[in-house]
């Protein structure tokens, strides 16, 4: 909501506080509450009220080469997210989750980043095998293509519908295999 400017930071903070209060006082659940946002939009004020925070971190949009993508993600975590601990009490720092991570199967180029089958497979292999050795939890983006996102297509940029490991009709995409690390 911060990236799309659908809510201001202060309003998002109020929603998180309201949800936490409801979960704790009404439901009596011990459940972490927070939000997910584009990695570059992480706000320390939002972190302070969150128990958990998801960073949507897509190396494709750096415009860089897929061979550097996994390293870029972990450098982003190390140099952009981890230093935020210094701005608040470490015991109040939320659990960080890489909530969206992936590479598009086809659809064009963004600078030197290529949305292509070989590139998706390379990133999938690199990411999954490296992530098995790291401390950050993550969710691959995404399981299935979303054809409705065609509204975001532009000339030479038709990747918004192509992030799934599976097609919209639930078939594993041609040329994609699950990594054997």
PDB file of C-alpha atoms in Angstrom:
ATOM      1  CA  UNK A   1       0.000   0.000   0.000  1.00  0.00           C
ATOM      2  CA  UNK A   2       2.945   2.357   0.503  1.00  0.00           C
ATOM      3  CA  UNK A   3       4.398   1.668  -2.949  1.00  0.00           C
ATOM      4  CA  UNK A   4       1.044   2.276  -4.663  1.00  0.00           C
ATOM      5  CA  UNK A   5       0.380   5.204  -2.301  1.00  0.00           C
ATOM      6  CA  UNK A   6      -2.968   3.690  -1.290  1.00  0.00           C
ATOM      7  CA  UNK A   7      -2.317   4.519   2.370  1.00  0.00           C
ATOM      8  CA  UNK A   8      -0.016   6.867   4.208  1.00  0.00           C
ATOM      9  CA  UNK A   9       2.486   5.395   6.674  1.00  0.00           C
ATOM     10  CA  UNK A  10       0.551   6.663   9.694  1.00  0.00           C
ATOM     11  CA  UNK A  11      -2.705   5.061   8.480  1.00  0.00           C
ATOM     12  CA  UNK A  12      -0.940   1.738   7.811  1.00  0.00           C
ATOM     13  CA  UNK A  13       0.487   1.852  11.336  1.00  0.00           C
ATOM     14  CA  UNK A  14      -3.007   2.372  12.756  1.00  0.00           C
ATOM     15  CA  UNK A  15      -4.326  -0.616  10.788  1.00  0.00           C
ATOM     16  CA  UNK A  16      -1.513  -2.818  12.084  1.00  0.00           C
ATOM     17  CA  UNK A  17      -2.173  -1.710  15.674  1.00  0.00           C
ATOM     18  CA  UNK A  18      -5.896  -2.332  15.237  1.00  0.00           C
ATOM     19  CA  UNK A  19      -5.269  -5.822  13.824  1.00  0.00           C
ATOM     20  CA  UNK A  20      -2.830  -6.657  16.643  1.00  0.00           C
ATOM     21  CA  UNK A  21      -5.332  -5.535  19.254  1.00  0.00           C
ATOM     22  CA  UNK A  22      -8.091  -7.620  17.694  1.00  0.00           C
ATOM     23  CA  UNK A  23      -5.917 -10.734  17.361  1.00  0.00           C
ATOM     24  CA  UNK A  24      -4.599 -10.479  20.917  1.00  0.00           C
ATOM     25  CA  UNK A  25      -7.648  -9.222  22.835  1.00  0.00           C
ATOM     26  CA  UNK A  26     -10.626 -10.582  20.910  1.00  0.00           C
ATOM     27  CA  UNK A  27      -9.288 -13.812  19.444  1.00  0.00           C
ATOM     28  CA  UNK A  28      -6.751 -14.454  22.231  1.00  0.00           C
ATOM     29  CA  UNK A  29      -4.281 -15.695  19.647  1.00  0.00           C
ATOM     30  CA  UNK A  30      -0.503 -15.473  19.890  1.00  0.00           C
ATOM     31  CA  UNK A  31      -0.118 -14.596  16.228  1.00  0.00           C
ATOM     32  CA  UNK A  32       2.430 -12.188  14.740  1.00  0.00           C
ATOM     33  CA  UNK A  33       0.876  -9.231  12.917  1.00  0.00           C
ATOM     34  CA  UNK A  34       2.547  -6.995  10.380  1.00  0.00           C
ATOM     35  CA  UNK A  35       2.545  -6.177   6.699  1.00  0.00           C
ATOM     36  CA  UNK A  36       4.373  -6.771   3.465  1.00  0.00           C
ATOM     37  CA  UNK A  37       5.749  -4.079   1.225  1.00  0.00           C
ATOM     38  CA  UNK A  38       8.137  -3.497  -1.627  1.00  0.00           C
ATOM     39  CA  UNK A  39      11.618  -3.797  -0.141  1.00  0.00           C
ATOM     40  CA  UNK A  40      12.622  -0.260  -1.029  1.00  0.00           C
ATOM     41  CA  UNK A  41       9.570   1.106   0.827  1.00  0.00           C
ATOM     42  CA  UNK A  42      10.420  -0.365   4.221  1.00  0.00           C
ATOM     43  CA  UNK A  43       9.729   2.293   6.828  1.00  0.00           C
ATOM     44  CA  UNK A  44      11.283   2.009  10.320  1.00  0.00           C
ATOM     45  CA  UNK A  45       8.076   3.422  11.839  1.00  0.00           C
ATOM     46  CA  UNK A  46       6.110   0.514  10.339  1.00  0.00           C
ATOM     47  CA  UNK A  47       8.731  -1.960  11.555  1.00  0.00           C
ATOM     48  CA  UNK A  48       8.356  -0.656  15.122  1.00  0.00           C
ATOM     49  CA  UNK A  49       4.705  -1.726  15.326  1.00  0.00           C
ATOM     50  CA  UNK A  50       5.073  -4.963  13.361  1.00  0.00           C
ATOM     51  CA  UNK A  51       5.784  -8.426  14.723  1.00  0.00           C
ATOM     52  CA  UNK A  52       6.556  -9.668  11.212  1.00  0.00           C
ATOM     53  CA  UNK A  53       7.447  -7.810   8.035  1.00  0.00           C
ATOM     54  CA  UNK A  54       7.471  -9.120   4.486  1.00  0.00           C
ATOM     55  CA  UNK A  55       9.880  -7.629   1.974  1.00  0.00           C
ATOM     56  CA  UNK A  56       8.814  -8.032  -1.653  1.00  0.00           C
ATOM     57  CA  UNK A  57      12.244  -8.239  -3.244  1.00  0.00           C
ATOM     58  CA  UNK A  58      12.370  -8.795  -7.007  1.00  0.00           C
ATOM     59  CA  UNK A  59      15.900  -8.728  -8.451  1.00  0.00           C
ATOM     60  CA  UNK A  60      14.491  -8.667 -12.001  1.00  0.00           C
ATOM     61  CA  UNK A  61      13.544  -5.024 -11.472  1.00  0.00           C
ATOM     62  CA  UNK A  62      17.119  -4.035 -10.723  1.00  0.00           C
ATOM     63  CA  UNK A  63      17.667  -4.540 -14.437  1.00  0.00           C
ATOM     64  CA  UNK A  64      20.696  -6.673 -13.691  1.00  0.00           C
ATOM     65  CA  UNK A  65      21.956  -9.977 -14.976  1.00  0.00           C
ATOM     66  CA  UNK A  66      20.247 -13.087 -13.571  1.00  0.00           C
ATOM     67  CA  UNK A  67      23.632 -14.527 -12.552  1.00  0.00           C
ATOM     68  CA  UNK A  68      23.919 -11.747  -9.947  1.00  0.00           C
ATOM     69  CA  UNK A  69      20.302 -11.851  -8.759  1.00  0.00           C
ATOM     70  CA  UNK A  70      20.590 -14.134  -5.722  1.00  0.00           C
ATOM     71  CA  UNK A  71      23.628 -12.258  -4.441  1.00  0.00           C
ATOM     72  CA  UNK A  72      21.796  -8.967  -4.998  1.00  0.00           C
ATOM     73  CA  UNK A  73      18.866 -10.131  -2.825  1.00  0.00           C
ATOM     74  CA  UNK A  74      21.105 -11.101   0.075  1.00  0.00           C
ATOM     75  CA  UNK A  75      23.111  -7.882  -0.293  1.00  0.00           C
ATOM     76  CA  UNK A  76      19.812  -5.986  -0.170  1.00  0.00           C
ATOM     77  CA  UNK A  77      18.870  -7.754   3.054  1.00  0.00           C
ATOM     78  CA  UNK A  78      22.333  -7.166   4.545  1.00  0.00           C
ATOM     79  CA  UNK A  79      22.729  -3.518   3.571  1.00  0.00           C
ATOM     80  CA  UNK A  80      19.154  -2.210   3.388  1.00  0.00           C
ATOM     81  CA  UNK A  81      17.116  -4.186   5.932  1.00  0.00           C
ATOM     82  CA  UNK A  82      19.540  -5.339   8.622  1.00  0.00           C
ATOM     83  CA  UNK A  83      20.873  -1.806   9.347  1.00  0.00           C
ATOM     84  CA  UNK A  84      17.345  -0.775  10.326  1.00  0.00           C
ATOM     85  CA  UNK A  85      17.904  -2.774  13.534  1.00  0.00           C
ATOM     86  CA  UNK A  86      20.228   0.034  14.636  1.00  0.00           C
ATOM     87  CA  UNK A  87      17.340   2.507  14.495  1.00  0.00           C
ATOM     88  CA  UNK A  88      15.206   0.669  17.044  1.00  0.00           C
ATOM     89  CA  UNK A  89      15.355  -1.644  20.035  1.00  0.00           C
ATOM     90  CA  UNK A  90      16.657  -4.945  18.710  1.00  0.00           C
ATOM     91  CA  UNK A  91      14.104  -6.890  20.777  1.00  0.00           C
ATOM     92  CA  UNK A  92      11.320  -4.966  18.967  1.00  0.00           C
ATOM     93  CA  UNK A  93      12.724  -5.638  15.496  1.00  0.00           C
ATOM     94  CA  UNK A  94      10.182  -7.784  13.638  1.00  0.00           C
ATOM     95  CA  UNK A  95      10.846 -11.105  11.993  1.00  0.00           C
ATOM     96  CA  UNK A  96      11.744 -10.379   8.376  1.00  0.00           C
ATOM     97  CA  UNK A  97      10.357 -12.579   5.618  1.00  0.00           C
ATOM     98  CA  UNK A  98      11.215 -12.289   1.957  1.00  0.00           C
ATOM     99  CA  UNK A  99       7.569 -12.367   0.979  1.00  0.00           C
ATOM    100  CA  UNK A 100       7.950 -12.206  -2.791  1.00  0.00           C
ATOM    101  CA  UNK A 101      10.955 -13.481  -4.691  1.00  0.00           C
ATOM    102  CA  UNK A 102      10.985 -14.732  -8.270  1.00  0.00           C
ATOM    103  CA  UNK A 103      11.827 -14.197 -11.925  1.00  0.00           C
ATOM    104  CA  UNK A 104       9.470 -13.963 -14.930  1.00  0.00           C
ATOM    105  CA  UNK A 105       9.294 -16.801 -17.457  1.00  0.00           C
ATOM    106  CA  UNK A 106       8.908 -14.597 -20.535  1.00  0.00           C
ATOM    107  CA  UNK A 107       7.807 -11.168 -21.606  1.00  0.00           C
ATOM    108  CA  UNK A 108      10.767  -9.044 -22.630  1.00  0.00           C
ATOM    109  CA  UNK A 109      13.681  -7.262 -20.995  1.00  0.00           C
ATOM    110  CA  UNK A 110      14.160  -4.732 -18.275  1.00  0.00           C
ATOM    111  CA  UNK A 111      17.553  -3.169 -18.967  1.00  0.00           C
ATOM    112  CA  UNK A 112      19.846  -6.262 -19.006  1.00  0.00           C
ATOM    113  CA  UNK A 113      17.404  -8.479 -17.063  1.00  0.00           C
ATOM    114  CA  UNK A 114      15.735 -10.953 -19.420  1.00  0.00           C
ATOM    115  CA  UNK A 115      12.329 -12.416 -18.689  1.00  0.00           C
ATOM    116  CA  UNK A 116      12.916 -15.856 -20.145  1.00  0.00           C
ATOM    117  CA  UNK A 117      12.576 -19.576 -19.484  1.00  0.00           C
ATOM    118  CA  UNK A 118      16.342 -20.190 -19.097  1.00  0.00           C
ATOM    119  CA  UNK A 119      16.667 -17.144 -16.854  1.00  0.00           C
ATOM    120  CA  UNK A 120      13.780 -18.193 -14.637  1.00  0.00           C
ATOM    121  CA  UNK A 121      15.282 -21.668 -14.261  1.00  0.00           C
ATOM    122  CA  UNK A 122      18.721 -20.242 -13.504  1.00  0.00           C
ATOM    123  CA  UNK A 123      17.286 -17.953 -10.822  1.00  0.00           C
ATOM    124  CA  UNK A 124      15.132 -20.717  -9.365  1.00  0.00           C
ATOM    125  CA  UNK A 125      18.149 -23.036  -9.031  1.00  0.00           C
ATOM    126  CA  UNK A 126      20.397 -20.333  -7.630  1.00  0.00           C
ATOM    127  CA  UNK A 127      17.824 -18.924  -5.230  1.00  0.00           C
ATOM    128  CA  UNK A 128      16.425 -22.149  -3.792  1.00  0.00           C
ATOM    129  CA  UNK A 129      19.813 -23.764  -3.240  1.00  0.00           C
ATOM    130  CA  UNK A 130      21.294 -20.654  -1.624  1.00  0.00           C
ATOM    131  CA  UNK A 131      18.158 -19.970   0.436  1.00  0.00           C
ATOM    132  CA  UNK A 132      18.368 -23.443   2.000  1.00  0.00           C
ATOM    133  CA  UNK A 133      21.545 -22.216   3.724  1.00  0.00           C
ATOM    134  CA  UNK A 134      20.165 -18.847   4.951  1.00  0.00           C
ATOM    135  CA  UNK A 135      18.208 -17.741   8.020  1.00  0.00           C
ATOM    136  CA  UNK A 136      15.520 -15.699   6.285  1.00  0.00           C
ATOM    137  CA  UNK A 137      12.185 -17.329   5.515  1.00  0.00           C
ATOM    138  CA  UNK A 138      10.837 -16.706   2.020  1.00  0.00           C
ATOM    139  CA  UNK A 139       7.936 -17.309  -0.366  1.00  0.00           C
ATOM    140  CA  UNK A 140       8.480 -17.840  -4.070  1.00  0.00           C
ATOM    141  CA  UNK A 141       6.492 -15.506  -6.298  1.00  0.00           C
ATOM    142  CA  UNK A 142       4.513 -17.093  -7.650  1.00  0.00           C
ATOM    143  CA  UNK A 143       2.907 -20.489  -7.999  1.00  0.00           C
ATOM    144  CA  UNK A 144       0.556 -19.751 -10.910  1.00  0.00           C
ATOM    145  CA  UNK A 145       0.466 -17.195 -13.706  1.00  0.00           C
ATOM    146  CA  UNK A 146      -2.111 -14.445 -13.302  1.00  0.00           C
ATOM    147  CA  UNK A 147      -3.584 -13.602 -16.719  1.00  0.00           C
ATOM    148  CA  UNK A 148      -5.586 -10.685 -15.304  1.00  0.00           C
ATOM    149  CA  UNK A 149      -2.318  -8.769 -14.886  1.00  0.00           C
ATOM    150  CA  UNK A 150      -2.235  -8.274 -18.650  1.00  0.00           C
ATOM    151  CA  UNK A 151      -3.631  -4.808 -17.897  1.00  0.00           C
ATOM    152  CA  UNK A 152      -0.065  -3.897 -16.831  1.00  0.00           C
ATOM    153  CA  UNK A 153       1.551  -4.982 -20.108  1.00  0.00           C
ATOM    154  CA  UNK A 154       3.402  -2.408 -22.176  1.00  0.00           C
ATOM    155  CA  UNK A 155       5.216  -2.791 -25.462  1.00  0.00           C
ATOM    156  CA  UNK A 156       8.330  -4.975 -24.864  1.00  0.00           C
ATOM    157  CA  UNK A 157       7.272  -5.429 -21.206  1.00  0.00           C
ATOM    158  CA  UNK A 158       4.812  -8.301 -21.045  1.00  0.00           C
ATOM    159  CA  UNK A 159       6.075 -10.125 -17.962  1.00  0.00           C
ATOM    160  CA  UNK A 160       3.433  -9.215 -15.375  1.00  0.00           C
ATOM    161  CA  UNK A 161       1.387 -12.329 -16.219  1.00  0.00           C
ATOM    162  CA  UNK A 162       4.450 -14.611 -16.373  1.00  0.00           C
ATOM    163  CA  UNK A 163       5.826 -15.020 -12.847  1.00  0.00           C
ATOM    164  CA  UNK A 164       4.244 -18.403 -12.114  1.00  0.00           C
ATOM    165  CA  UNK A 165       6.072 -21.696 -11.997  1.00  0.00           C
ATOM    166  CA  UNK A 166       2.822 -23.131 -13.325  1.00  0.00           C
ATOM    167  CA  UNK A 167       0.492 -21.858 -16.018  1.00  0.00           C
ATOM    168  CA  UNK A 168      -2.887 -20.447 -15.035  1.00  0.00           C
ATOM    169  CA  UNK A 169      -4.391 -23.886 -15.773  1.00  0.00           C
ATOM    170  CA  UNK A 170      -2.026 -25.487 -13.213  1.00  0.00           C
ATOM    171  CA  UNK A 171       0.514 -27.129 -15.542  1.00  0.00           C
ATOM    172  CA  UNK A 172       4.240 -26.915 -14.792  1.00  0.00           C
ATOM    173  CA  UNK A 173       5.767 -24.627 -17.381  1.00  0.00           C
ATOM    174  CA  UNK A 174       7.774 -26.159 -20.186  1.00  0.00           C
ATOM    175  CA  UNK A 175      11.482 -26.296 -19.357  1.00  0.00           C
ATOM    176  CA  UNK A 176      11.039 -25.621 -15.627  1.00  0.00           C
ATOM    177  CA  UNK A 177      12.210 -28.177 -13.087  1.00  0.00           C
ATOM    178  CA  UNK A 178      12.427 -27.994  -9.337  1.00  0.00           C
ATOM    179  CA  UNK A 179      15.981 -27.581  -8.046  1.00  0.00           C
ATOM    180  CA  UNK A 180      17.914 -30.546  -6.686  1.00  0.00           C
ATOM    181  CA  UNK A 181      20.317 -28.872  -4.296  1.00  0.00           C
TER     182      UNK A 181
END
